[in-house]
Short mmCIF file of C-alpha atoms in Angstrom, two decimals:
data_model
loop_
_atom_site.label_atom_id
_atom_site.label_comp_id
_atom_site.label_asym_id
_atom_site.label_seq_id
_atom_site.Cartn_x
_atom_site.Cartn_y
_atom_site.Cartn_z
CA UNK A 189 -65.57 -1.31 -1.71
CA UNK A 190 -63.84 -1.25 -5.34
CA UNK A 191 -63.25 -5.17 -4.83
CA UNK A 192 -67.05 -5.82 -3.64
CA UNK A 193 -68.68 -3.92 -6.66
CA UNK A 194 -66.85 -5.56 -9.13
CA UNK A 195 -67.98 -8.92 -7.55
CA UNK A 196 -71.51 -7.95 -7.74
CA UNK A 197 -71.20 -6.26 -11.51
CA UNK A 198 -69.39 -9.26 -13.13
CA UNK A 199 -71.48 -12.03 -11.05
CA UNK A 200 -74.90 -10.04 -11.47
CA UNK A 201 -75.09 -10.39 -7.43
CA UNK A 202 -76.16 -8.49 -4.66
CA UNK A 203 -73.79 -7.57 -2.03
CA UNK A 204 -73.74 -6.10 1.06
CA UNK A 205 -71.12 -3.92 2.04
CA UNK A 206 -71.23 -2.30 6.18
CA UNK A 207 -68.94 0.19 8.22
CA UNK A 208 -68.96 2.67 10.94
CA UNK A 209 -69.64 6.23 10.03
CA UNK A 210 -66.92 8.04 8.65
CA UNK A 211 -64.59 6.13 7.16
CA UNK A 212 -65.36 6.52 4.09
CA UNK A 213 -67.65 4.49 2.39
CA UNK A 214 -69.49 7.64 0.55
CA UNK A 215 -66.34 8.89 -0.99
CA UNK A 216 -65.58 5.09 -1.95
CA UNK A 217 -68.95 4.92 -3.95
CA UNK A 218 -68.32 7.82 -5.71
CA UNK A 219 -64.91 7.33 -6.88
CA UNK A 220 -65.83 3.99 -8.43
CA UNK A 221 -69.02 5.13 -10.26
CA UNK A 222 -67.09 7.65 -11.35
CA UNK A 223 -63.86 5.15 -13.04
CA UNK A 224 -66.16 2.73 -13.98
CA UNK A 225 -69.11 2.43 -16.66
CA UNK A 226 -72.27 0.90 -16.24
CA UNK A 227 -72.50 1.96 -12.23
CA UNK A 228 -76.30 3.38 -11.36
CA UNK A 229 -75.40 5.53 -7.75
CA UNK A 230 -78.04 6.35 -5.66
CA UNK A 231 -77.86 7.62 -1.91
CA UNK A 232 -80.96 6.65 0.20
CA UNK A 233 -82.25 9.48 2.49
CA UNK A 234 -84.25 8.84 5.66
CA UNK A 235 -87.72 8.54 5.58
CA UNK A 236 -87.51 8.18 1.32
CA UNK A 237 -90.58 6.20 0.38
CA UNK A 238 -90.63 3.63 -2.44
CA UNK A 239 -91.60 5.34 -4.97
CA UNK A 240 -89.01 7.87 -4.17
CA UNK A 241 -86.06 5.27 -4.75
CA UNK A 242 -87.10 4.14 -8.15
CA UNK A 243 -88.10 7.72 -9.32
CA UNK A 244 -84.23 9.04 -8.64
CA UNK A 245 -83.14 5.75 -10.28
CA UNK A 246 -85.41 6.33 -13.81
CA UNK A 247 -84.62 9.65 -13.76
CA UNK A 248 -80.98 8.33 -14.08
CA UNK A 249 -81.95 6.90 -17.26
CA UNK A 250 -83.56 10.22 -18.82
CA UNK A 251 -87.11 9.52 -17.27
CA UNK A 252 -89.46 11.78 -15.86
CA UNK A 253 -89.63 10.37 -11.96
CA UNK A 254 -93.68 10.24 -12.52
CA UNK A 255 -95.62 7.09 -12.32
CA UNK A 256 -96.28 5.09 -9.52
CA UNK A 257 -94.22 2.85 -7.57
CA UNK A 258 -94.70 -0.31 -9.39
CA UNK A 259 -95.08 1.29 -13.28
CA UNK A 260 -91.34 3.08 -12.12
CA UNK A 261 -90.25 -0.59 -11.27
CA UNK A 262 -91.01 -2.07 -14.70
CA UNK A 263 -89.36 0.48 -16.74
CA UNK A 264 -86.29 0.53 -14.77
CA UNK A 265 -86.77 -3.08 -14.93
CA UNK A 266 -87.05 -3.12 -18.89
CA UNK A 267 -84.36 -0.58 -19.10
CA UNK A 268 -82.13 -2.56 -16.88
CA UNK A 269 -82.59 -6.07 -18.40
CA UNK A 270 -79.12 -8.16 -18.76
CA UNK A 271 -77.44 -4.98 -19.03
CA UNK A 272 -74.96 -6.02 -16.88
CA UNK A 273 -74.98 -2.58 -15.05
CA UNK A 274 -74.68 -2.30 -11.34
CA UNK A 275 -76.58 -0.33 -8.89
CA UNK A 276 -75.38 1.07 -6.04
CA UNK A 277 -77.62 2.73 -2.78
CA UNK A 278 -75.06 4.21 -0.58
CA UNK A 279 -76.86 4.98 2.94
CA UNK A 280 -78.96 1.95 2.10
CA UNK A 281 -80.17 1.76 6.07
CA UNK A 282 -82.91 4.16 5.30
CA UNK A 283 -84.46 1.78 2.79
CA UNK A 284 -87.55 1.04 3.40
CA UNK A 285 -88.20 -2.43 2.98
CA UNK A 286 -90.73 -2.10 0.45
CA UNK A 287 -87.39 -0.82 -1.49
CA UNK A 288 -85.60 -2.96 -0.34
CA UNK A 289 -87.95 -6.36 -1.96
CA UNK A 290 -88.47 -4.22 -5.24
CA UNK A 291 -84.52 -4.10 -5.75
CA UNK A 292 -84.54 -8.02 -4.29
CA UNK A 293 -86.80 -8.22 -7.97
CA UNK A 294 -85.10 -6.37 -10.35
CA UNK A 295 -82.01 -8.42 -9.44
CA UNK A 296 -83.76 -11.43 -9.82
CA UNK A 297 -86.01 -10.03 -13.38
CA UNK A 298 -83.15 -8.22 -14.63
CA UNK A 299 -80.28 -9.89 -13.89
CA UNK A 300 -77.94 -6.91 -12.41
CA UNK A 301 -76.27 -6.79 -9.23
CA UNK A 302 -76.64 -4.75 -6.64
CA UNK A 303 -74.78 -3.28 -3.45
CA UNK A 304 -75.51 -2.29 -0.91
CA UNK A 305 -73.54 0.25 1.47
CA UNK A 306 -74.54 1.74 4.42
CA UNK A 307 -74.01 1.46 8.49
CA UNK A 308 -73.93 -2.01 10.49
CA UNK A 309 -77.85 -1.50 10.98
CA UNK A 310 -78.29 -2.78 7.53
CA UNK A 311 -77.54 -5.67 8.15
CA UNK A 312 -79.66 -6.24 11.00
CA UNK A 313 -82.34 -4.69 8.03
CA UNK A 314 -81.97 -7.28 5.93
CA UNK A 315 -82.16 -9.93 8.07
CA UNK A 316 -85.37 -8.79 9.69
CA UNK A 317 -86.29 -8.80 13.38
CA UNK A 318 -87.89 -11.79 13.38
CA UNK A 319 -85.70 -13.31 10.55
CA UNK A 320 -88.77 -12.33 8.09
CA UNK A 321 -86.49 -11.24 4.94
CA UNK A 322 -85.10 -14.59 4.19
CA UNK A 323 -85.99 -14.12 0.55
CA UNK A 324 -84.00 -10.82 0.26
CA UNK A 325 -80.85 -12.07 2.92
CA UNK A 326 -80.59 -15.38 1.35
CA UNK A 327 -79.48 -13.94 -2.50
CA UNK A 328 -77.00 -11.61 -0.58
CA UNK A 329 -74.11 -13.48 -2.29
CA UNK A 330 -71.31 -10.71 -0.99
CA UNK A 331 -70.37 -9.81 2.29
CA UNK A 332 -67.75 -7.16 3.51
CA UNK A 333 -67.66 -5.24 6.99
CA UNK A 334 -65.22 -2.42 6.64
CA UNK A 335 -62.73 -1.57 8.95
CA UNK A 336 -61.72 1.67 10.61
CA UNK A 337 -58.66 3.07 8.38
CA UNK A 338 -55.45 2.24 9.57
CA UNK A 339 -51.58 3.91 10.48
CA UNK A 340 -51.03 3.79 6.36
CA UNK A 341 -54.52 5.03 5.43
CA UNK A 342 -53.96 8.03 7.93
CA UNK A 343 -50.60 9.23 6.67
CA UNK A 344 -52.15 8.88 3.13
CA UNK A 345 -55.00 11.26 3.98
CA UNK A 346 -52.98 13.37 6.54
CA UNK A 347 -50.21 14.09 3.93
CA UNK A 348 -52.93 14.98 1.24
CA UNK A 349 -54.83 17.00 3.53
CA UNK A 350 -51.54 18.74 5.04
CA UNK A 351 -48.37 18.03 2.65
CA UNK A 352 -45.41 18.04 4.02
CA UNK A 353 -45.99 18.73 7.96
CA UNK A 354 -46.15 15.23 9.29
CA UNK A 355 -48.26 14.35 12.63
CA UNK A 356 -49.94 11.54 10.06
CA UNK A 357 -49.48 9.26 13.28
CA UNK A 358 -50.75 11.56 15.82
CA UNK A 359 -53.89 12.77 13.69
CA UNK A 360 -54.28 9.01 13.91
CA UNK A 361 -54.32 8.33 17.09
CA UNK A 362 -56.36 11.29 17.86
CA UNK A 363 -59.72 9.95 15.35
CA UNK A 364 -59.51 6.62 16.49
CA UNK A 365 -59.13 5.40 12.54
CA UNK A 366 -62.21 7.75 11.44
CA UNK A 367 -61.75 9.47 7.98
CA UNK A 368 -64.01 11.83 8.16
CA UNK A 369 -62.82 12.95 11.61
CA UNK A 370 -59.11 13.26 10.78
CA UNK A 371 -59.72 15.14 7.45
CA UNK A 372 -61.24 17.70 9.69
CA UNK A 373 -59.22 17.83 12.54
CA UNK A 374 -56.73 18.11 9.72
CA UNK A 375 -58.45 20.95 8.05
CA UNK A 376 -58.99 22.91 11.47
CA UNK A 377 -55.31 22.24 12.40
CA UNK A 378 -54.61 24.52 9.31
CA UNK A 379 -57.03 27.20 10.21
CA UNK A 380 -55.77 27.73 13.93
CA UNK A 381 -52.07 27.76 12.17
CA UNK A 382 -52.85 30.38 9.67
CA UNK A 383 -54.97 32.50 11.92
CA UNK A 384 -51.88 32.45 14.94
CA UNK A 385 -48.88 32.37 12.06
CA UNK A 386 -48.17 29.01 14.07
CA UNK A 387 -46.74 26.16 13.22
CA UNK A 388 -48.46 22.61 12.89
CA UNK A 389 -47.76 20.87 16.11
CA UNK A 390 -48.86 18.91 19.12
CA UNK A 391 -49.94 21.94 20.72
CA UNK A 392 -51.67 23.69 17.84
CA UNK A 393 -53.42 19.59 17.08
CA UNK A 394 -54.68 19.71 20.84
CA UNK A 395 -56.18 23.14 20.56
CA UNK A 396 -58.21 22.30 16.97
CA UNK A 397 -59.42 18.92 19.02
CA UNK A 398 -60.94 20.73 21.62
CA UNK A 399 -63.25 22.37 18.75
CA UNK A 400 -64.66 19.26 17.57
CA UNK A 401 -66.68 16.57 18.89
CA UNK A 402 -64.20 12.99 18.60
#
């Protein structure tokens, strides 16, 4: 993710940037808007209309949110122009693609780049299903597909989440390389040990998975 934005802020591009649920795109987002200056994060809800998207992004910039679609569009475009800021719609999927060609427009007017983050459906988005978006999927200049986390991402997480008890590999094995899903099989692994004055083990892992859906 961290690699991907940079691409798109010091290029001015637009990127694209896809994984399963869960394995932590959202938190990736975050964390770099929050180290780096210049980042514009927005999170797309389903359903959000146009004018929706570019009233949460002026508001970003001390605006009101009122206006229509198209007068929010030109004063995020006037604010944004060769700023070399970089906007970022996590859960981009629920887009519509009205949105989707406005943003297509201030990259091109404004000269910022933009990424894109969301599930594996946004791709198929983009593209169209007839292959109608060529204007938008053409200036995608940045690709990445994310990857489930793997052996030394889930010791990282398992170790913050439960220092010092171990299991990293058998949390692992047990989310199938899903973030989300091992921070909370983590987190309920705790809760069955302090409520039985267990230990954390295999058995007291098995009996948290059998409260959650994996």
């Amino acid at each position: 993710i961290f690699e991907v934005a940079k691409l798109c802020q010091i290029d001015g591009d637009i990127g694209v940037a896809i994984g399963e649920p869960g394995i932590g795109k959202t938190v990736s987002v975050e964390a770099f808007a929050a180290q780096n200056s210049g980042v514009i994060l927005l999170e797309a809800d389903p359903g959000m209309p146009v004018k929706a998207c570019f009233a949460k992004m002026q508001r970003q910039f001390g605006g009101d949110g009122y206006g229509t679609a198209y007068t929010l569009f030109e004063d995020v475009l006037v604010r944004l122009n060769n700023s070399g800021r970089l906007i970022v719609i996590d859960e981009a999927e629920h887009l519509p693609h009205g949105a989707l060609e406005l943003l297509r427009r201030l990259h091109d007017k404004a000269g910022v780049g933009i990424l894109l983050v969301g599930s594996p459906v946004l791709l198929g988005k983009l593209r169209g299903c007839r292959g109608q978006y060529t204007q938008l999927y053409s200036r995608v200049g940045v690709l990445a597909s994310l990857k489930p986390i793997n052996a030394a991402d889930a010791e990282a997480i398992a170790e913050a989440a439960l220092p010092g008890v171990g299991h990293a590999r058998t949390l692992h094995e047990k989310t199938l390389g899903n973030a989300r899903k091992l921070n909370k099989l983590a987190k309920r692994s705790s809760r069955i040990s302090e409520l039985n004055a267990l230990p954390i083990d295999a058995t007291v892992i098995e009996a948290a998975m059998t409260t959650l859906l994996v």
